[in-house]
Every structure is written in C-alpha cells, then in structure tokens.
Amino acid sequence: MGTFSWLKKYSNRLSSRFSMLVTLAGMIVLLALGIYFEHFLQQSFLRNTEIRMQYGFQRLAYNLRQIESGLQEGILFIRSHDTSIAAIELINNYQDKHSYNAFLIDEEKKLLAEELLSRVKLSFNDTICLYDQNGDLVAYVRRTALGFSLNVISYHDGSRVLYRKQELGHQYVAVPLNRAEQDGIDLQHQFLYPGDEVKRNSLVTYRSHPDGLMMTSHLSITNPDHPEKMVAHIEMSRLLGSQFFNQLSANLNLELHLTDQLPSGFSALPELTEIDTDSLFPLLTTDEYYIGGYQLSGLEDPVYTLAYMEKAPLVELLQNNRHRFLLLLITLALLSLFFVYLAVNRSLQRPLRALMQQIHHIEQQNYSGQDVLETGDELEAISIKLNQLADTIRDRENALETSKARLEYLSNHDVLTQLPNRRFFSFRLSYALEQARTDKHQLALMYLDLDQFKQVNDTLGHHVGDLLLAQVAERLRDNVGLTDTLARIGGDEFNILIERQEILQDLSGTARKLLDVFRSPFNINGQMLSISSSIGIAVYPQDGDTATDLIKHADIAMYQAKEAGRNNFCFFSEDMSRHIQEKARLHRALRQAVQDGNQFVLHYQPKISPVSGQITGVEALVRWVSPEHGFIPPDRFIPLAEESGLINALGRWVLKQGCQDFIHLKSMGIHLQHISINVSNIQLNHRDFLQELKGMIADTGITPEQLELEMTESFIASDQQEAIQILQTIRNMGLQLAIDDFGTGYSAMSFLQKLPITRLKIDKSFVDGLPHDNDSIALVKAMLSLAENFSLAVTAEGVEYQEQMEFLKKAGCHEIQGYFYSRPLPFDDLVTYCKARKNR
Ligand SMILES: Nc1nc2c(ncn2[C@@H]2O[C@H](COP(=O)(O)O[C@H]3[C@@H](O)[C@H](n4cnc5c(=O)[nH]c(N)nc54)O[C@@H]3COP(=O)(O)O)[C@@H](O)[C@H]2O)c(=O)[nH]1
C-alpha cells in the first residue's frame, strides 16, 4: 500500500481524526504557551535586569549614605568637642597674619591638626579641612599612600606658609603652598551653599575626582551664644576610588561608571536622594547594554553614576532558557501525544473496534446478543442500539423467511384446495420427464375435468362451487398415491402425474378408482350435490415426450371421454377424432380469447320496417377472429362457450359493447328504436345476470326500452316457473323480450300467452318456403295472427328475396331482417348504411 493511500486510510479513521484534532488543539495550546512564555521570558528577563540594576543602585546608594553619615558623624564630633572649639576661637581671636604669633597660634593649629587626624581616622575618611571664621584654611589632614599627612597654615610676614608632617613624623616642615592645591584643598573656604543648610549639618557634596568620586561633608560652626557669629568651617571628605567601584561592580555583576556628562538617550536621571525600594530605574537599551544611572548633586556640576549591564551574556542566558523551554515544550508535546494516544485508544479506538465487531457479527447474521460496551457514554448507547438493531433484523429476517416460504408456497399452490398449482405441476412434470428419459421408464398424466361444473357455479353461485372443488380435491388427494402428483391446474381441472411403474400397468383401474371418488354426493352446507368427472390419459413416451404434448394429449383424451357421455375415461391415441382434437384446441383458444377480450367484435344486422322502409333496429352478432384459428363463426364457438360456461363472460362483453355502440350511434344522429342482443339460456340462468344487467344499463346510459333481449324457446323448456319469473323481472325493468327462432321449438303456440315477451322472431326455415310453400305460408300466417292476438311485434329473419319481403309486408309483418336488406355489418359500415337509408 502506498504511503499516500495509507495516510488517506489512516486519516479517514474516526480515532485518527479525533487524535489529530486533539493533537492540533494541544499544539495550539503549546504554541500559545510558547508565545506567552517567550514574551514572559523576555519581560521577566528585562524585569530581572532592572531589578538587578536597581539592587546595584540600592547597594551603591546604601554605601554612599553610610559614607555620608560617617562623614557627618566625624564632622559633628568636632562641634561638640569643646577643646577644639576653644582652640578655634583662640585662633579666630588672636591670629594676626601680619604680626603672627607662630609660637602660640601654630601650636594650637598643630593640636587641632592632631584632633582632625583622630576624627578622620575614627570616621574612616580621607580628608578633613578646617577654616577659621573668615574662611581661611587653618589645617587639614589627608590620607596619602604613606599614611595621613597633617598640614597647618602659618603666616610669615602676612603670607601663608604651609607646614606638613606625616602622621608618625615628629617635625612639621614647610612645603610650598601650592601643595595644598595639589591635594585638592581650597585655601579659602567657598561659600557655595546657604549658611543655614550647612549649619543644619546636612550638606554632603560630590565631586568628580581624577581617582574617583570625592564625597565631602560640610559644617559651619557658629557661636552657641551668638548664633549669627561664625566660628569655623569644617569639611571632611572621602575619596571613592576605582577600587570601591570595581569591588561593587564585581559584587553586583554590573559595570559602574562615574561621569560628568548625562549619557545620550537619557533626558534626566533621578537624584540619589530619590532612590527608594519601590520604584524602578528607567533603563536605556542599546545594542550591547542595558544602561541605568542616577545623579549625584554636588556644589559644582552634577556627577552621574551609571551602571552598564552587558546584553550578550544576558541574551545568551535568554537563548539558553529558550532552548530549555523549547525542550520542555517538545517533551510536553510528546508526553501529551502519548497520553492522547492512550486516552483515544482507551476511550475511542477500543470501543469503536468493539462496535465494528458487533456490526461484523450482524453482517455474519449472528444476531445472538453481543456484550454491550460499558463506556457509559454515547458509544454504549450505540452498542445497545446495535443489539436492538440485530434483534430487529433477526425478527425481520424471520418474518421475511416466513413470508418467502408463504410466497413460495402460494406461487406453487392453489389457495382454494391447497393442491399444487399449474406452475408447480409443470416443473414437476418436466423434472419427471427428464428422470423418465434418463431411466428409460414410463409415466402417465391424467387430465380430470368435472362434468357440468359451470352450471353449479352459475346456478348455485361461486361460493358453492368453491366448496365443492375443495371437497373434490380432498377426495382425490385421499385416492392418489403418495408419490403421485395431484394438482389443480384450472377452474374444475385437475392433473395427476403417475410415476409408479406398477400402477402404469393398470391405469384403467386407477382411472376407474378416481371416477368412483364421485360416486357418492358431496355435502355442501347440508345440500347434497352430485357431480361426475371425465378423465383423459396420456402416457410417456408413446403419447408425447414433452410436458406440453403430454398435457395437450391428455386434454384431448379428456374431451373424448366427455364426448363419450361424460363420467368416463379415455386413453389418448393418434387416431383419436380430429373433431375432438380441434374442439379441445378451440376450447383452449376460446378461453384465452375471453381472457384477452380483444379478439371479439360486434357486427350489426339492420332490421327494416317493410311499410316505411326505415331502419327500426339492429341485431348485435358477435364475431371472433382468433390469432390462431382465424375467423370462427358464432355457431361454432357459441355452443363451445355455452358448454364451458365461458358464455357468461362473453355475453357480458357483448351486452356492454352493444349498448355503448347504440349510444354512440345516437350521438351520431342515428336514432334507432332498439338494439337486439342474443342471450343464451346459461346467461339467463346465471344468478348474477339480472344484477349485472341493471349495472350495465346504468353504466352505458341506454334506456331499458331500447334494449331487446333475444332468447330461444329452449329457455322456457327446462323450468317454466323459474324461466317465467326471470323474464318477468327483465320486463319489469322495462326491457323488450323477443323469442328467437320461433316455431323451431317444441312449446305449444298457446304457451306464448304465459310469457312476458314483446316480440316473436319467425325463424328463417319458415321464411325460406315463402311465398310458394303452402305449409310455410300457413305457419307464418298463423304466427302473425297469434302475435296479433297477444299484441306482440313480429320480425321475420333470413329474408333474402324481394318476394319474401313482399309477402311478409302484405301479411302484416312489422320488421324484416335478412340479406335482402343487409348482411350483418361492422360498426362503421352500419353507420354508412344507416345514413344512406335515411337519405333515400
Ligand atoms: N348467445 C349469443 N348467440 C349469438 C350471438 N351472436 C350470434 N349468435 C348466434 O349465433 C348463431 C349464428 O349467428 P350468425 O352466424 O351471426 O348468423 C346470423 C345471421 O348472419 C344470419 N342471417 C340473417 N339473415 C340471413 C339471411 O338472409 N340468410 C342467411 N343465410 N342467414 C341470415 O342468421 C343469424 C341470426 O340468427 P338469430 O340470432 O337467430 O337472429 C345465431 O343463432 C345467433 O343467434 C351472441 O352474441 N350471443
């Protein structure tokens, strides 16, 4: 598998996508943390730098203040030292620069110098200067590389003379006066500050010095009794040299510098006095340094103390911290990934695998309850639902199996009798034929048809017919062998396949046994019904080697049995009458035609009034054009239809089509008095006929008076009472009734008066003899007079010649029907004929 397709497959997995999402979220959090901590590191670094620098400045300020207080304490002590004050007062009062008493005054000055030495040493300072009330330098002590040097100013002839000795030396020696300046000592005290400030002992000044920073504490002493009177000025100094700053720099990890110039980038720096612990110094950032500082105020220009902190080591440290932090983040990310993997695996991947397993089981049609996931979340709900789904699928599959079995059963069985049906029988027969061919043995097919079963249906109703069929099937089932196949293949037709070789030797006995099944009557709801059957037998291989041939030949044999008087059986033989074979074929074709319904058409034969010459009505005559047999005349198929009961369905179609065509004619302006339609006795006896007639009249819109039913005398022959009742009902509905072929039957003419009819149709056989045969003339005249007596209309049919027509007209016949006027016509030709006749 390629990397790409593996990645695609992997990324399509829910757990992978979830892991990726969580990882992505984790990465975003880590990135945010990274950015935050980067910022935090920088900020804290800057802040640390500031704090460190501030701390350095705090330390420096603290040290300076310590030194300041050391300077002030040392200087203050002199003021409280009475001997020193007295000595200064003495100098103030008795020093005369022009007549200078060196013996007295210089000694005092030297004592004062000793006193100053002890002060400067005790306070660990470097220099102390004493000025008299006029500001003239009196003495000073200064730390040198060899120790402290003591210096006094004497006068000679009004000029200053500087005497000096080392701390441990015995003699003062005169040195050039400029040495004092070289030591940085002013010979004249400078009043650069307001007197009050100095008196309050608070003034400390700073000054830049070639060796460092000079701190000087200033004190002016006044007379306690006369505060306005100045006594002396004292200055004590400490030089903070490079060593001081270097050591501090080393301790604080800062580079400390002193400068007179305000560094560029700073507009001002805070005063030392402003330093407190709460505020941070403003920092200046250059490419190489963080710089901070403050200002030391002096009597002259301010001195700036600057602290430099090199950036490079800090940046390196920052980078190191960054790297460490990055490492930490990567470690955290990897750990998070690991834990995400563990969590996803535990909370998603494993349950998903279990769910897939459940689905797999369902796919494998294993519906037994799988263990439900116990995750307590939606996955558990899905797992429960999957089990429920499995139950539902199992139930549905069971139901499907049941209905499939039921469907299978129904497709192969007849619902009424529970016997195998035609389909199943065909399969079974084909299979049996294959076996017989292979094993080279015989088999027999019996075609059993109930005799006159249609009449049961038509007279007693389908319900009774159905019950009878069910009982017949039961009896037959009880009388065929276990290995025989009994099937109902049509309405009252049963087929039996016999494969038992021993039985094949005595098929006649078997057939007789089956006929005997019908010997005792059937009890249908308490009504005892007798019925017989006819059986045709065909044997493989001599009577056919295909299922179709065998069935066809058994069917023909069955017709032969019926022809032979019913309740009979017959073996097929090649020389069996062509007539039977043809009849069997025609019967099958007719059944198909009635089912199809589109092989029949109606032709109409006009009936003419001989007086007016106008068309009074038409008789509908059915025509059958079979795709298999071509045109078949009605007198061939009507009896077959009556025999098989198919006449009911066919008659229904004729009635409906005739009425519709009549209405159609009317809509075309061809107004006829009536349409005559032939109905057979079987139709009239059908229990649903009257109901169907009503429905048809209502459906087509024909008025009952326009519809004339033609029936034969034979209808009345069977059951006069019943027949008269049926005819009366039809008349009551308003229909016309005609007796067809009148005179050919056996009923007495006087019987006519009992019948509720409206017309007589004189049969062609009587018309044929007109106008010469005396018997025909007498009979026709008798019929016409009888009809007149009973107020019946008369139609003469089969009129072929002018003289026949003339005779009938003269004799008072109302309607003429026959080839003389017209043969039966297709509908379109009838329309043409009617129009032509109207226009005559
Ligand atoms: N139950 C139903 N029976 C029907 C229906 N349609 C027809 N029939 C019956 O079939 C028989 C044969 O009818 P058909 O072949 O249509 O013959 C009819 C006419 O063509 C024929 N006829 C009419 N005039 C003459 C003539 O001058 N010469 C001559 N040789 N034949 C003629 O007579 C038949 C009409 O007979 P009838 O019904 O008695 O008026 C026939 O018995 C039909 O009844 C149907 O739908 N249902």
JSON list of N, CA, C and O in Angstrom, two decimals, residues 229 239 336 413 452 550 632 815:
[
{"chain": "A", "resi": 229, "resn": "LYS", "atom": "N", "xyz": [27.10, 84.57, 64.83]},
{"chain": "A", "resi": 229, "resn": "LYS", "atom": "CA", "xyz": [28.54, 84.74, 64.73]},
{"chain": "A", "resi": 229, "resn": "LYS", "atom": "C", "xyz": [29.19, 83.42, 64.33]},
{"chain": "A", "resi": 229, "resn": "LYS", "atom": "O", "xyz": [29.03, 82.41, 64.98]},
{"chain": "A", "resi": 239, "resn": "LEU", "atom": "N", "xyz": [37.33, 59.87, 49.44]},
{"chain": "A", "resi": 239, "resn": "LEU", "atom": "CA", "xyz": [37.51, 59.63, 48.01]},
{"chain": "A", "resi": 239, "resn": "LEU", "atom": "C", "xyz": [37.11, 58.18, 47.70]},
{"chain": "A", "resi": 239, "resn": "LEU", "atom": "O", "xyz": [37.67, 57.24, 48.26]},
{"chain": "A", "resi": 336, "resn": "SER", "atom": "N", "xyz": [2.11, 14.66, 25.84]},
{"chain": "A", "resi": 336, "resn": "SER", "atom": "CA", "xyz": [0.68, 14.86, 25.60]},
{"chain": "A", "resi": 336, "resn": "SER", "atom": "C", "xyz": [0.22, 13.92, 24.50]},
{"chain": "A", "resi": 336, "resn": "SER", "atom": "O", "xyz": [-0.83, 13.29, 24.61]},
{"chain": "A", "resi": 413, "resn": "HIS", "atom": "N", "xyz": [-48.91, -23.26, -5.13]},
{"chain": "A", "resi": 413, "resn": "HIS", "atom": "CA", "xyz": [-50.11, -23.97, -4.66]},
{"chain": "A", "resi": 413, "resn": "HIS", "atom": "C", "xyz": [-51.36, -23.19, -4.97]},
{"chain": "A", "resi": 413, "resn": "HIS", "atom": "O", "xyz": [-51.34, -21.98, -5.14]},
{"chain": "A", "resi": 452, "resn": "GLN", "atom": "N", "xyz": [-70.12, -30.63, -16.19]},
{"chain": "A", "resi": 452, "resn": "GLN", "atom": "CA", "xyz": [-71.18, -29.65, -15.92]},
{"chain": "A", "resi": 452, "resn": "GLN", "atom": "C", "xyz": [-70.92, -28.80, -14.66]},
{"chain": "A", "resi": 452, "resn": "GLN", "atom": "O", "xyz": [-71.85, -28.34, -14.01]},
{"chain": "A", "resi": 550, "resn": "LEU", "atom": "N", "xyz": [-47.80, -33.87, -23.70]},
{"chain": "A", "resi": 550, "resn": "LEU", "atom": "CA", "xyz": [-48.50, -34.81, -22.80]},
{"chain": "A", "resi": 550, "resn": "LEU", "atom": "C", "xyz": [-49.78, -34.18, -22.27]},
{"chain": "A", "resi": 550, "resn": "LEU", "atom": "O", "xyz": [-50.84, -34.82, -22.26]},
{"chain": "A", "resi": 632, "resn": "ILE", "atom": "N", "xyz": [-63.78, -17.39, -36.84]},
{"chain": "A", "resi": 632, "resn": "ILE", "atom": "CA", "xyz": [-64.57, -18.56, -36.42]},
{"chain": "A", "resi": 632, "resn": "ILE", "atom": "C", "xyz": [-66.02, -18.11, -36.28]},
{"chain": "A", "resi": 632, "resn": "ILE", "atom": "O", "xyz": [-66.32, -17.18, -35.55]},
{"chain": "A", "resi": 815, "resn": "GLU", "atom": "N", "xyz": [-91.36, -6.21, -39.05]},
{"chain": "A", "resi": 815, "resn": "GLU", "atom": "CA", "xyz": [-89.92, -5.97, -39.25]},
{"chain": "A", "resi": 815, "resn": "GLU", "atom": "C", "xyz": [-89.35, -7.07, -40.12]},
{"chain": "A", "resi": 815, "resn": "GLU", "atom": "O", "xyz": [-89.70, -8.24, -39.96]}
]
